Amino acid sequence: MKLNEKASGILKNNAVKWHFDNSYARLPDYFFARLSPIPVQSPQVVILNINLAKSLGLDVEALLMPESAFLFAGNVLPDGAQPIAQAYAGHQFGHFTMLGDGRAILLGEHVTPAGDRFDIQLKGSGQTPFSRRGDGRAALAPMLREYIISEAMHALGIPSTRSLAVVTTGEQVMREVLLPGAILTRVATSHIRVGTFEYAASQRDTDAIKILADYTIQRHFPDLLDTENPYLLLLNRIIDSQAELIVKWLLVGFVHGVMNTDNMSISGETIDYGPCAFMDVYDPNTVFSSIDQYGRYRYSHQPQIAQWNLARLAETLLPLLDPLPERALTLAEEAIGAFPKIYQSYWMIGMRKKLGLLTEESIDTELITALLTWMQNHYADYTNTFRALSEEVLPNNAQFGDVEFKSWHTRWQERLTRQACPQSTPLELMKTNNPAIIPRNHRVEAALSAASEHGDYTLVHQLLAAIAKPYDDLTEFNDYRTPPASSERVYQTFCGT
Ligand code: AMP
Ligand code: MG
């Protein structure tokens, strides 16, 4: 308690330069519960994202004081915060459930000097009315995992929530064993989920869905205000941004792992990093999550799942789409039915870039598919194969000496020569679309173990440095390009809740 008071003193007069304006907390009260994070014993900052803090306009010097741990732990509330736990529902593995922030508190919305609005959320901050049987807490390794992967996604150019800090709590959490507890500070353009719409639609207040849709338009799609059917346009926008997002995942070999509707953000950012991972060897059936027994959320199934989730969203919007229920249904079906085409178009754009194709030819689809099939049949490393193709000279190894590959390579080279541009142009395009470095799972696991079991953050910091510039050829990070040896391969990841 005394320590908290001391921290309040040091952080007083808004030394950190927060600028909170909490629009979500002004919604009707069934959208959230008001409560503060539950203080923890002895918080300590173990990672601070200085670049992100700067871009948010926060005072880095103040954040670098050890007392900022009390802020990131929720022991001390920043000036202007109005802490809430958000209510939401969701389809988890296809089944509808009432959920809500069971272990997170939204401190409020920080508005940057440039006028951009970001949710500041503490994850692992104690029990809430939505905790059900959970302890409201988080273990250190999963919070570090979210920090690492979300920052990697951002560096790869993929929309994602960000991670500002991780603190250890000085308390232990009980999972299968006792583990060090931690809290992650998550930064997001909002935490409105498909599941928030499902929650609103399930309310007795028939206005709830309109209130949420209007709020979402105001916050994320203000250009839709004053259009003829803003709700249909809202649905179309969300469909489009999800199609684009899922394609970006596939292009870098990312498997989210738990694409429940409560883990799909309306803003188009990747959210809720649980048992997610990047695949090494190309295999469309890749599934990492220990709880995904039937492979519902496997790599290649992510587009279909996105469409399924979006259909759940569309259902909630039906009363707003048209006063005539039949007409509303037709509009929703048309919008959802367009997803595969939109998705396919983004996929072709992305894949063409990965292969340096600046023009469009009818053989492109077949050319791309043939490479992927070859990669699958030859257990080729997804990331390294595309990166090798982006080099002027292919590595001289058995894999690329394969006859089938050579014949594909000749066809691809012929295709490239039909583009009227210098030879370097496609390679430049490829280098900015085929990362050299992804957070390979064996590296992530090694870093998490060292931190969680031995309090040693060396590997975490090295990994964070390596993933910060994924498209650059930085020789000091060459080790991070190496796929796992068979003994190092990670087949399963755990969500750690
Ligand atoms: P997630 O798998 O992280 O997307 O969480 C799904 C739901 O379970 C959300 O409502 C979470 O708030 C809740 N939850 C996850 N872990 C815990 C926990 N340790 N205590 C309370 N609620 C939790
Ligand atoms: Mg979630």
Short mmCIF file of C-alpha atoms and ligand atoms in Angstrom, two decimals:
data_model
loop_
_atom_site.label_atom_id
_atom_site.label_comp_id
_atom_site.label_asym_id
_atom_site.label_seq_id
_atom_site.Cartn_x
_atom_site.Cartn_y
_atom_site.Cartn_z
CA MET A 1 0.00 0.00 0.00
CA LYS A 2 2.79 2.37 0.95
CA LEU A 3 4.55 1.52 -2.28
CA ASN A 4 1.41 2.29 -4.24
CA GLU A 5 1.22 5.68 -2.57
CA LYS A 6 4.86 6.36 -3.39
CA ALA A 7 4.23 5.38 -7.01
CA SER A 8 1.18 7.63 -7.17
CA GLY A 9 3.37 10.44 -5.94
CA ILE A 10 6.02 9.92 -8.57
CA LEU A 11 3.50 9.48 -11.36
CA LYS A 12 1.37 12.42 -10.23
CA ASN A 13 0.47 15.41 -12.38
CA ASN A 14 0.25 13.07 -15.32
CA ALA A 15 4.02 12.72 -15.72
CA VAL A 16 3.37 9.96 -18.27
CA LYS A 17 1.28 12.35 -20.42
CA TRP A 18 -1.80 10.22 -20.81
CA HIS A 19 -4.73 11.88 -22.48
CA PHE A 20 -7.78 9.79 -21.77
CA ASP A 21 -11.20 10.25 -23.32
CA ASN A 22 -13.42 7.26 -22.67
CA SER A 23 -16.14 7.07 -25.29
CA TYR A 24 -16.90 3.39 -24.71
CA ALA A 25 -17.64 4.06 -21.05
CA ARG A 26 -20.32 6.52 -22.20
CA LEU A 27 -22.31 3.73 -23.90
CA PRO A 28 -25.32 2.26 -22.04
CA ASP A 29 -24.14 0.44 -18.95
CA TYR A 30 -25.01 -3.07 -20.15
CA PHE A 31 -21.98 -2.87 -22.47
CA PHE A 32 -19.55 -3.12 -19.56
CA ALA A 33 -19.00 -3.36 -15.83
CA ARG A 34 -17.19 -0.59 -14.01
CA LEU A 35 -14.35 -1.81 -11.83
CA SER A 36 -10.68 -1.30 -11.19
CA PRO A 37 -7.86 -3.76 -11.72
CA ILE A 38 -7.09 -5.77 -8.61
CA PRO A 39 -3.70 -4.63 -7.22
CA VAL A 40 -0.84 -7.13 -7.24
CA GLN A 41 1.91 -7.77 -4.72
CA SER A 42 5.15 -6.52 -6.22
CA PRO A 43 4.96 -5.54 -9.88
CA GLN A 44 8.10 -5.22 -11.96
CA VAL A 45 8.43 -4.11 -15.56
CA VAL A 46 10.15 -6.80 -17.63
CA ILE A 47 9.61 -5.30 -21.09
CA LEU A 48 8.72 -1.81 -22.15
CA ASN A 49 8.02 -0.89 -25.77
CA ILE A 50 9.81 2.43 -25.99
CA ASN A 51 9.09 3.00 -29.68
CA LEU A 52 5.39 2.40 -29.19
CA ALA A 53 5.35 4.65 -26.10
CA LYS A 54 6.94 7.41 -28.18
CA SER A 55 4.47 6.98 -31.02
CA LEU A 56 1.64 7.29 -28.51
CA GLY A 57 3.10 10.58 -27.31
CA LEU A 58 3.85 9.21 -23.82
CA ASP A 59 6.73 10.42 -21.68
CA VAL A 60 9.37 7.73 -22.00
CA GLU A 61 11.47 9.06 -19.13
CA ALA A 62 8.54 8.73 -16.75
CA LEU A 63 7.78 5.24 -18.04
CA LEU A 64 11.40 4.18 -17.52
CA MET A 65 11.12 4.82 -13.78
CA PRO A 66 10.68 1.56 -11.88
CA GLU A 67 7.48 2.98 -10.36
CA SER A 68 5.75 2.73 -13.74
CA ALA A 69 5.32 -0.96 -12.88
CA PHE A 70 2.48 0.13 -10.57
CA LEU A 71 0.78 1.78 -13.52
CA PHE A 72 1.18 -1.22 -15.83
CA ALA A 73 -0.03 -3.52 -13.06
CA GLY A 74 -3.16 -1.47 -12.43
CA ASN A 75 -2.16 -0.76 -8.80
CA VAL A 76 -2.18 2.93 -9.66
CA LEU A 77 -4.70 4.32 -12.13
CA PRO A 78 -3.54 6.92 -14.65
CA ASP A 79 -5.25 10.31 -14.55
CA GLY A 80 -8.41 10.25 -16.61
CA ALA A 81 -8.83 6.48 -16.72
CA GLN A 82 -12.34 5.08 -16.26
CA PRO A 83 -11.65 1.39 -15.89
CA ILE A 84 -14.20 -1.10 -17.22
CA ALA A 85 -14.49 -4.76 -18.18
CA GLN A 86 -16.23 -5.03 -21.54
CA ALA A 87 -19.21 -7.31 -22.04
CA TYR A 88 -19.30 -9.53 -25.11
CA ALA A 89 -20.46 -12.90 -26.32
CA GLY A 90 -18.99 -15.20 -28.91
CA HIS A 91 -19.02 -18.44 -30.82
CA GLN A 92 -16.22 -20.57 -29.40
CA PHE A 93 -15.43 -23.51 -31.67
CA GLY A 94 -18.88 -23.00 -33.17
CA HIS A 95 -20.83 -22.74 -29.90
CA PHE A 96 -22.49 -19.57 -28.66
CA THR A 97 -21.46 -18.39 -25.16
CA MET A 98 -21.73 -15.24 -23.05
CA LEU A 99 -18.21 -14.06 -22.31
CA GLY A 100 -16.78 -10.61 -21.51
CA ASP A 101 -13.41 -9.47 -20.19
CA GLY A 102 -12.77 -12.14 -17.59
CA ARG A 103 -9.19 -11.13 -17.00
CA ALA A 104 -8.78 -7.76 -18.61
CA ILE A 105 -9.59 -4.17 -17.74
CA LEU A 106 -9.90 -1.40 -20.28
CA LEU A 107 -8.35 1.64 -18.60
CA GLY A 108 -9.77 3.90 -21.26
CA GLU A 109 -8.95 5.45 -24.61
CA HIS A 110 -5.72 7.39 -24.93
CA VAL A 111 -5.82 10.10 -27.59
CA THR A 112 -2.38 10.80 -29.07
CA PRO A 113 -1.11 14.30 -29.84
CA ALA A 114 -1.92 13.50 -33.51
CA GLY A 115 -5.53 12.80 -32.51
CA ASP A 116 -5.50 9.01 -32.90
CA ARG A 117 -7.51 7.05 -30.34
CA PHE A 118 -6.22 3.83 -28.76
CA ASP A 119 -7.67 1.49 -26.16
CA ILE A 120 -5.27 0.87 -23.29
CA GLN A 121 -6.07 -2.50 -21.79
CA LEU A 122 -4.46 -4.46 -18.97
CA LYS A 123 -4.64 -8.21 -19.58
CA GLY A 124 -4.25 -10.42 -16.52
CA SER A 125 -5.56 -7.73 -14.17
CA GLY A 126 -7.75 -9.83 -11.88
CA GLN A 127 -11.29 -11.16 -11.66
CA THR A 128 -14.28 -9.34 -13.08
CA PRO A 129 -18.01 -10.11 -13.19
CA PHE A 130 -17.21 -12.01 -16.45
CA SER A 131 -14.51 -14.28 -15.02
CA ARG A 132 -16.82 -17.31 -14.72
CA ARG A 133 -14.55 -19.86 -13.03
CA GLY A 134 -11.27 -18.23 -14.05
CA ASP A 135 -8.82 -16.51 -11.70
CA GLY A 136 -8.64 -13.35 -13.81
CA ARG A 137 -4.89 -13.69 -14.05
CA ALA A 138 -2.32 -14.51 -16.72
CA ALA A 139 0.93 -16.41 -16.66
CA LEU A 140 4.14 -14.76 -17.79
CA ALA A 141 4.94 -16.94 -20.82
CA PRO A 142 1.61 -16.40 -22.66
CA MET A 143 1.83 -12.63 -22.07
CA LEU A 144 5.38 -12.58 -23.45
CA ARG A 145 4.16 -14.67 -26.38
CA GLU A 146 1.46 -12.11 -27.17
CA TYR A 147 4.03 -9.31 -26.86
CA ILE A 148 6.49 -11.01 -29.23
CA ILE A 149 4.02 -12.18 -31.86
CA SER A 150 1.96 -8.99 -31.93
CA GLU A 151 5.10 -6.89 -32.37
CA ALA A 152 6.32 -9.30 -35.07
CA MET A 153 3.01 -8.94 -36.92
CA HIS A 154 3.26 -5.18 -36.74
CA ALA A 155 6.82 -5.27 -38.11
CA LEU A 156 5.64 -7.54 -40.93
CA GLY A 157 3.10 -4.90 -41.91
CA ILE A 158 0.06 -6.83 -40.68
CA PRO A 159 -2.62 -4.93 -38.75
CA SER A 160 -2.41 -5.98 -35.11
CA THR A 161 -3.03 -4.90 -31.57
CA ARG A 162 0.25 -3.75 -30.02
CA SER A 163 2.01 -4.46 -26.76
CA LEU A 164 3.26 -1.62 -24.60
CA ALA A 165 4.62 -3.46 -21.59
CA VAL A 166 4.74 -6.66 -19.61
CA VAL A 167 5.03 -6.63 -15.83
CA THR A 168 5.49 -9.58 -13.55
CA THR A 169 3.17 -9.42 -10.57
CA GLY A 170 5.27 -11.04 -7.87
CA GLU A 171 2.40 -13.51 -7.50
CA GLN A 172 2.03 -17.00 -8.84
CA VAL A 173 -0.84 -18.34 -10.90
CA MET A 174 -2.06 -21.90 -10.71
CA ARG A 175 -2.30 -23.66 -14.03
CA GLU A 176 -1.21 -27.32 -14.25
CA VAL A 177 1.69 -26.10 -12.13
CA LEU A 178 2.43 -22.82 -10.37
CA LEU A 179 3.70 -20.20 -12.81
CA PRO A 180 4.88 -16.61 -12.47
CA GLY A 181 2.01 -14.18 -12.98
CA ALA A 182 2.15 -11.24 -15.39
CA ILE A 183 0.09 -8.44 -16.90
CA LEU A 184 0.30 -7.26 -20.49
CA THR A 185 -0.60 -3.72 -21.53
CA ARG A 186 -2.37 -4.04 -24.84
CA VAL A 187 -2.93 -1.16 -27.22
CA ALA A 188 -5.68 -1.46 -29.83
CA THR A 189 -7.62 0.84 -32.10
CA SER A 190 -10.59 -0.65 -30.22
CA HIS A 191 -11.71 -3.89 -28.61
CA ILE A 192 -15.04 -4.07 -30.44
CA ARG A 193 -15.36 -7.67 -31.56
CA VAL A 194 -17.79 -9.66 -33.69
CA GLY A 195 -18.74 -11.03 -30.27
CA THR A 196 -19.63 -7.52 -29.05
CA PHE A 197 -22.26 -7.37 -31.81
CA GLU A 198 -23.50 -10.83 -30.85
CA TYR A 199 -23.80 -9.60 -27.28
CA ALA A 200 -25.71 -6.47 -28.34
CA ALA A 201 -28.07 -8.54 -30.50
CA SER A 202 -28.81 -10.77 -27.52
CA GLN A 203 -29.94 -7.82 -25.36
CA ARG A 204 -33.58 -7.20 -24.57
CA ASP A 205 -33.06 -3.58 -25.59
CA THR A 206 -33.80 -3.66 -29.34
CA ASP A 207 -31.84 -0.45 -29.73
CA ALA A 208 -28.63 -2.08 -28.44
CA ILE A 209 -27.45 -3.25 -31.85
CA LYS A 210 -28.14 0.16 -33.41
CA ILE A 211 -26.29 1.91 -30.60
CA LEU A 212 -23.26 -0.34 -31.09
CA ALA A 213 -23.33 -0.09 -34.89
CA ASP A 214 -23.59 3.71 -34.73
CA TYR A 215 -20.75 3.84 -32.21
CA THR A 216 -18.58 1.62 -34.42
CA ILE A 217 -19.26 3.74 -37.50
CA GLN A 218 -18.47 6.92 -35.57
CA ARG A 219 -15.24 5.45 -34.21
CA HIS A 220 -13.87 3.44 -37.12
CA PHE A 221 -15.73 4.37 -40.30
CA PRO A 222 -16.78 8.02 -39.91
CA ASP A 223 -16.95 8.44 -43.69
CA LEU A 224 -20.05 6.19 -43.64
CA LEU A 225 -22.02 8.70 -41.58
CA ASP A 226 -24.72 10.29 -43.70
CA THR A 227 -24.70 7.57 -46.33
CA GLU A 228 -27.92 5.93 -47.49
CA ASN A 229 -27.44 2.51 -45.88
CA PRO A 230 -24.50 2.93 -43.48
CA TYR A 231 -25.08 -0.47 -41.85
CA LEU A 232 -24.75 -2.37 -45.10
CA LEU A 233 -21.63 -0.38 -45.92
CA LEU A 234 -20.33 -1.11 -42.42
CA LEU A 235 -20.81 -4.83 -43.02
CA ASN A 236 -19.08 -4.59 -46.40
CA ARG A 237 -16.14 -2.70 -44.92
CA ILE A 238 -15.65 -5.26 -42.17
CA ILE A 239 -15.89 -8.11 -44.68
CA ASP A 240 -13.30 -6.42 -46.86
CA SER A 241 -10.83 -5.71 -44.07
CA GLN A 242 -11.13 -9.24 -42.68
CA ALA A 243 -10.51 -10.75 -46.13
CA GLU A 244 -7.43 -8.56 -46.48
CA LEU A 245 -6.23 -9.45 -42.98
CA ILE A 246 -6.62 -13.21 -43.34
CA VAL A 247 -4.75 -13.10 -46.66
CA LYS A 248 -1.91 -11.25 -44.94
CA TRP A 249 -1.77 -14.04 -42.35
CA LEU A 250 -1.65 -16.72 -45.02
CA LEU A 251 1.04 -14.93 -46.98
CA VAL A 252 3.44 -15.14 -44.03
CA GLY A 253 2.32 -18.58 -42.84
CA PHE A 254 0.52 -17.41 -39.70
CA VAL A 255 -1.97 -19.61 -37.88
CA HIS A 256 -4.08 -17.67 -35.35
CA GLY A 257 -5.23 -20.77 -33.52
CA VAL A 258 -8.46 -19.54 -31.87
CA MET A 259 -10.55 -17.72 -34.44
CA ASN A 260 -13.62 -17.60 -32.21
CA THR A 261 -15.96 -14.71 -32.98
CA ASP A 262 -14.90 -12.99 -29.75
CA ASN A 263 -11.34 -12.99 -31.07
CA MET A 264 -12.20 -11.19 -34.32
CA SER A 265 -11.82 -7.44 -34.11
CA ILE A 266 -14.15 -5.14 -36.03
CA SER A 267 -11.23 -2.78 -36.68
CA GLY A 268 -9.45 -5.39 -38.83
CA GLU A 269 -6.56 -5.85 -36.42
CA THR A 270 -5.27 -9.26 -35.43
CA ILE A 271 -6.28 -9.72 -31.80
CA ASP A 272 -5.88 -12.20 -28.95
CA TYR A 273 -2.69 -14.10 -29.44
CA GLY A 274 -3.14 -17.46 -27.78
CA PRO A 275 -1.84 -20.69 -29.24
CA CYS A 276 -0.84 -18.95 -32.46
CA ALA A 277 2.31 -19.68 -34.46
CA PHE A 278 4.03 -19.39 -37.81
CA MET A 279 4.49 -22.57 -39.79
CA ASP A 280 7.97 -23.67 -40.78
CA VAL A 281 7.39 -26.43 -43.36
CA TYR A 282 4.57 -25.59 -45.76
CA ASP A 283 1.55 -27.67 -44.90
CA PRO A 284 -1.97 -26.30 -45.38
CA ASN A 285 -3.22 -28.58 -42.60
CA THR A 286 -0.95 -27.03 -39.99
CA VAL A 287 -2.65 -26.70 -36.62
CA PHE A 288 -0.75 -25.83 -33.45
CA SER A 289 -3.38 -25.32 -30.79
CA SER A 290 -3.59 -28.10 -28.25
CA ILE A 291 -7.33 -27.48 -27.87
CA ASP A 292 -8.12 -27.55 -31.60
CA GLN A 293 -8.66 -31.30 -31.87
CA TYR A 294 -10.45 -31.29 -35.20
CA GLY A 295 -8.33 -28.66 -36.90
CA ARG A 296 -11.20 -26.18 -37.17
CA TYR A 297 -8.69 -23.32 -37.10
CA ARG A 298 -5.95 -24.92 -39.24
CA TYR A 299 -3.89 -22.75 -41.60
CA SER A 300 -5.90 -23.37 -44.77
CA HIS A 301 -9.29 -23.22 -43.08
CA GLN A 302 -8.86 -19.64 -41.82
CA PRO A 303 -10.64 -17.99 -44.79
CA GLN A 304 -13.72 -20.20 -44.42
CA ILE A 305 -13.78 -19.53 -40.69
CA ALA A 306 -13.52 -15.80 -41.28
CA GLN A 307 -16.51 -16.03 -43.60
CA TRP A 308 -18.43 -18.08 -41.03
CA ASN A 309 -17.67 -15.52 -38.32
CA LEU A 310 -18.71 -12.68 -40.61
CA ALA A 311 -22.02 -14.45 -41.22
CA ARG A 312 -22.57 -14.36 -37.43
CA LEU A 313 -21.87 -10.62 -37.57
CA ALA A 314 -24.26 -10.14 -40.49
CA GLU A 315 -27.05 -11.90 -38.57
CA THR A 316 -26.78 -9.35 -35.77
CA LEU A 317 -27.13 -6.49 -38.26
CA LEU A 318 -30.26 -7.85 -40.01
CA PRO A 319 -32.73 -5.52 -38.24
CA LEU A 320 -30.65 -2.54 -39.40
CA LEU A 321 -30.10 -3.55 -43.02
CA ASP A 322 -33.70 -3.17 -44.17
CA PRO A 323 -37.13 -2.84 -42.53
CA LEU A 324 -38.31 -5.80 -44.63
CA PRO A 325 -36.80 -8.96 -43.09
CA GLU A 326 -36.61 -10.78 -46.43
CA ARG A 327 -34.85 -7.90 -48.09
CA ALA A 328 -32.46 -7.62 -45.13
CA LEU A 329 -31.62 -11.30 -45.45
CA THR A 330 -30.94 -11.00 -49.17
CA LEU A 331 -28.62 -8.04 -48.57
CA ALA A 332 -26.75 -9.91 -45.84
CA GLU A 333 -26.43 -13.06 -47.94
CA GLU A 334 -25.11 -11.11 -50.90
CA ALA A 335 -22.54 -9.37 -48.70
CA ILE A 336 -21.33 -12.60 -47.10
CA GLY A 337 -21.47 -14.44 -50.42
CA ALA A 338 -18.99 -11.94 -51.85
CA PHE A 339 -16.31 -12.91 -49.33
CA PRO A 340 -14.62 -15.71 -51.32
CA LYS A 341 -14.21 -13.46 -54.35
CA ILE A 342 -12.83 -10.56 -52.32
CA TYR A 343 -10.52 -12.90 -50.46
CA GLN A 344 -9.32 -14.56 -53.69
CA SER A 345 -8.57 -11.20 -55.21
CA TYR A 346 -6.43 -10.13 -52.21
CA TRP A 347 -4.71 -13.51 -52.27
CA MET A 348 -3.76 -13.16 -55.94
CA ILE A 349 -2.46 -9.62 -55.36
CA GLY A 350 -0.36 -10.83 -52.42
CA MET A 351 0.93 -13.98 -54.09
CA ARG A 352 1.86 -12.10 -57.26
CA LYS A 353 3.98 -9.79 -55.10
CA LYS A 354 5.64 -12.77 -53.41
CA LEU A 355 6.65 -14.03 -56.86
CA GLY A 356 7.61 -10.66 -58.31
CA LEU A 357 4.74 -10.62 -60.80
CA LEU A 358 3.96 -7.05 -61.75
CA THR A 359 1.56 -7.92 -64.54
CA GLU A 360 -1.38 -10.32 -64.68
CA GLU A 361 -1.45 -13.45 -66.82
CA SER A 362 -3.97 -16.27 -66.91
CA ILE A 363 -1.33 -18.85 -65.97
CA ASP A 364 -0.53 -17.10 -62.68
CA THR A 365 -2.93 -19.07 -60.50
CA GLU A 366 -1.54 -22.34 -61.76
CA LEU A 367 2.05 -21.14 -61.41
CA ILE A 368 1.47 -20.18 -57.77
CA THR A 369 -0.41 -23.36 -56.92
CA ALA A 370 2.26 -25.52 -58.55
CA LEU A 371 4.93 -23.99 -56.33
CA LEU A 372 2.85 -24.48 -53.19
CA THR A 373 2.11 -28.09 -54.10
CA TRP A 374 5.79 -28.73 -54.70
CA MET A 375 6.62 -27.13 -51.34
CA GLN A 376 4.09 -29.31 -49.58
CA ASN A 377 5.33 -32.50 -51.25
CA HIS A 378 8.95 -31.71 -50.46
CA TYR A 379 8.49 -30.42 -46.89
CA ALA A 380 9.96 -27.11 -47.98
CA ASP A 381 10.28 -24.31 -45.48
CA TYR A 382 7.61 -21.77 -46.41
CA THR A 383 9.49 -18.61 -45.39
CA ASN A 384 12.91 -19.64 -46.62
CA THR A 385 11.68 -20.90 -50.00
CA PHE A 386 10.07 -17.58 -50.87
CA ARG A 387 13.03 -15.64 -49.50
CA ALA A 388 15.46 -17.78 -51.54
CA LEU A 389 13.46 -17.03 -54.68
CA SER A 390 13.87 -13.33 -53.88
CA GLU A 391 17.68 -13.56 -54.08
CA GLU A 392 19.55 -13.03 -57.33
CA VAL A 393 21.07 -16.50 -57.13
CA LEU A 394 19.31 -19.53 -55.67
CA PRO A 395 21.22 -21.49 -53.04
CA ASN A 396 22.96 -24.50 -54.51
CA ASN A 397 21.34 -27.30 -52.52
CA ALA A 398 19.50 -30.57 -52.99
CA GLN A 399 16.08 -28.99 -52.54
CA PHE A 400 16.48 -26.56 -55.41
CA GLY A 401 18.27 -29.21 -57.47
CA ASP A 402 15.06 -31.22 -57.60
CA VAL A 403 13.93 -31.84 -61.21
CA GLU A 404 10.33 -30.87 -60.56
CA PHE A 405 11.42 -27.64 -58.92
CA LYS A 406 13.79 -26.84 -61.77
CA SER A 407 11.05 -27.18 -64.33
CA TRP A 408 8.79 -24.90 -62.25
CA HIS A 409 11.67 -22.44 -61.90
CA THR A 410 12.19 -22.30 -65.66
CA ARG A 411 8.51 -21.56 -66.22
CA TRP A 412 8.60 -18.83 -63.57
CA GLN A 413 11.75 -17.28 -65.11
CA GLU A 414 10.05 -17.25 -68.53
CA ARG A 415 7.02 -15.60 -66.96
CA LEU A 416 9.26 -12.93 -65.41
CA THR A 417 10.98 -12.16 -68.72
CA ARG A 418 7.60 -11.32 -70.26
CA GLN A 419 7.43 -8.29 -67.94
CA ALA A 420 8.93 -5.17 -69.44
CA CYS A 421 11.03 -4.06 -66.48
CA PRO A 422 14.62 -4.29 -65.28
CA GLN A 423 15.55 -7.64 -63.77
CA SER A 424 15.98 -6.05 -60.34
CA THR A 425 12.40 -4.74 -60.09
CA PRO A 426 10.64 -8.05 -59.33
CA LEU A 427 13.37 -8.99 -56.87
CA GLU A 428 12.96 -5.71 -55.02
CA LEU A 429 9.22 -6.28 -54.82
CA MET A 430 9.79 -9.82 -53.56
CA LYS A 431 12.23 -8.73 -50.86
CA THR A 432 9.62 -6.46 -49.33
CA ASN A 433 6.97 -9.18 -49.43
CA ASN A 434 8.89 -12.30 -48.43
CA PRO A 435 10.22 -11.89 -44.89
CA ALA A 436 13.66 -13.23 -44.04
CA ILE A 437 12.72 -13.51 -40.40
CA ILE A 438 9.56 -14.67 -38.69
CA PRO A 439 9.28 -15.52 -34.99
CA ARG A 440 9.87 -19.22 -35.45
CA ASN A 441 8.12 -21.23 -32.83
CA HIS A 442 11.17 -23.03 -31.45
CA ARG A 443 12.82 -19.63 -30.94
CA VAL A 444 9.71 -18.24 -29.28
CA GLU A 445 9.43 -21.24 -26.96
CA ALA A 446 13.13 -21.10 -26.02
CA ALA A 447 12.85 -17.39 -25.21
CA LEU A 448 9.68 -17.90 -23.15
CA SER A 449 11.19 -20.78 -21.17
CA ALA A 450 14.35 -18.84 -20.31
CA ALA A 451 12.25 -15.90 -19.11
CA SER A 452 9.56 -17.84 -17.32
CA GLU A 453 11.74 -20.53 -15.72
CA HIS A 454 14.97 -18.63 -15.09
CA GLY A 455 14.04 -14.95 -15.20
CA ASP A 456 16.51 -14.57 -18.06
CA TYR A 457 15.24 -12.15 -20.73
CA THR A 458 18.31 -12.25 -23.00
CA LEU A 459 16.63 -14.47 -25.59
CA VAL A 460 13.40 -12.46 -25.48
CA HIS A 461 15.30 -9.25 -26.24
CA GLN A 462 17.38 -10.89 -28.98
CA LEU A 463 14.25 -12.30 -30.60
CA LEU A 464 12.50 -8.92 -30.40
CA ALA A 465 15.50 -7.30 -32.11
CA ALA A 466 15.53 -9.99 -34.81
CA ILE A 467 11.83 -9.68 -35.68
CA ALA A 468 11.88 -5.87 -35.73
CA LYS A 469 13.15 -5.65 -39.33
CA PRO A 470 11.87 -8.83 -40.95
CA TYR A 471 12.50 -7.82 -44.56
CA ASP A 472 16.12 -6.69 -44.12
CA ASP A 473 19.19 -8.82 -44.73
CA LEU A 474 20.85 -8.35 -41.35
CA THR A 475 23.65 -10.88 -41.00
CA GLU A 476 23.66 -10.63 -37.20
CA PHE A 477 20.23 -12.28 -37.18
CA ASN A 478 21.03 -15.06 -39.66
CA ASP A 479 20.58 -17.68 -36.95
CA TYR A 480 16.93 -16.72 -36.69
CA ARG A 481 16.37 -17.85 -40.27
CA THR A 482 17.28 -21.44 -39.53
CA PRO A 483 14.29 -23.78 -39.37
CA PRO A 484 14.07 -26.02 -36.31
CA ALA A 485 16.06 -29.25 -36.25
CA SER A 486 13.70 -32.20 -35.93
CA SER A 487 14.41 -32.33 -32.19
CA GLU A 488 13.51 -28.64 -31.80
CA ARG A 489 10.26 -28.71 -33.77
CA VAL A 490 7.22 -27.45 -31.86
CA TYR A 491 4.01 -29.22 -32.81
CA GLN A 492 1.69 -27.86 -30.18
CA THR A 493 1.12 -24.54 -28.52
CA PHE A 494 -1.03 -23.85 -25.48
CA CYS A 495 -3.27 -20.90 -24.85
CA GLY A 496 -2.29 -20.87 -21.20
CA THR A 497 -5.61 -19.59 -19.87
P1 AMP B 1 -9.39 -16.11 -24.74
O1 AMP B 1 -9.23 -17.56 -24.95
O2 AMP B 1 -8.19 -15.42 -24.13
O3 AMP B 1 -9.90 -15.39 -25.94
O4 AMP B 1 -10.52 -15.96 -23.61
C1 AMP B 1 -11.84 -16.41 -23.78
C2 AMP B 1 -12.68 -15.95 -22.61
O5 AMP B 1 -12.21 -16.53 -21.39
C3 AMP B 1 -12.67 -14.45 -22.38
O6 AMP B 1 -13.94 -14.09 -21.90
C4 AMP B 1 -11.61 -14.29 -21.31
O7 AMP B 1 -11.78 -13.11 -20.56
C5 AMP B 1 -11.86 -15.52 -20.47
N1 AMP B 1 -10.66 -15.94 -19.72
C6 AMP B 1 -9.53 -16.48 -20.23
N2 AMP B 1 -8.64 -16.73 -19.24
C7 AMP B 1 -9.22 -16.36 -18.08
C8 AMP B 1 -8.82 -16.38 -16.70
N3 AMP B 1 -7.64 -16.85 -16.34
N4 AMP B 1 -9.70 -15.90 -15.80
C9 AMP B 1 -10.89 -15.42 -16.15
N5 AMP B 1 -11.33 -15.39 -17.41
C10 AMP B 1 -10.52 -15.85 -18.38
MG MG B 2 -10.39 -13.62 -26.44
#
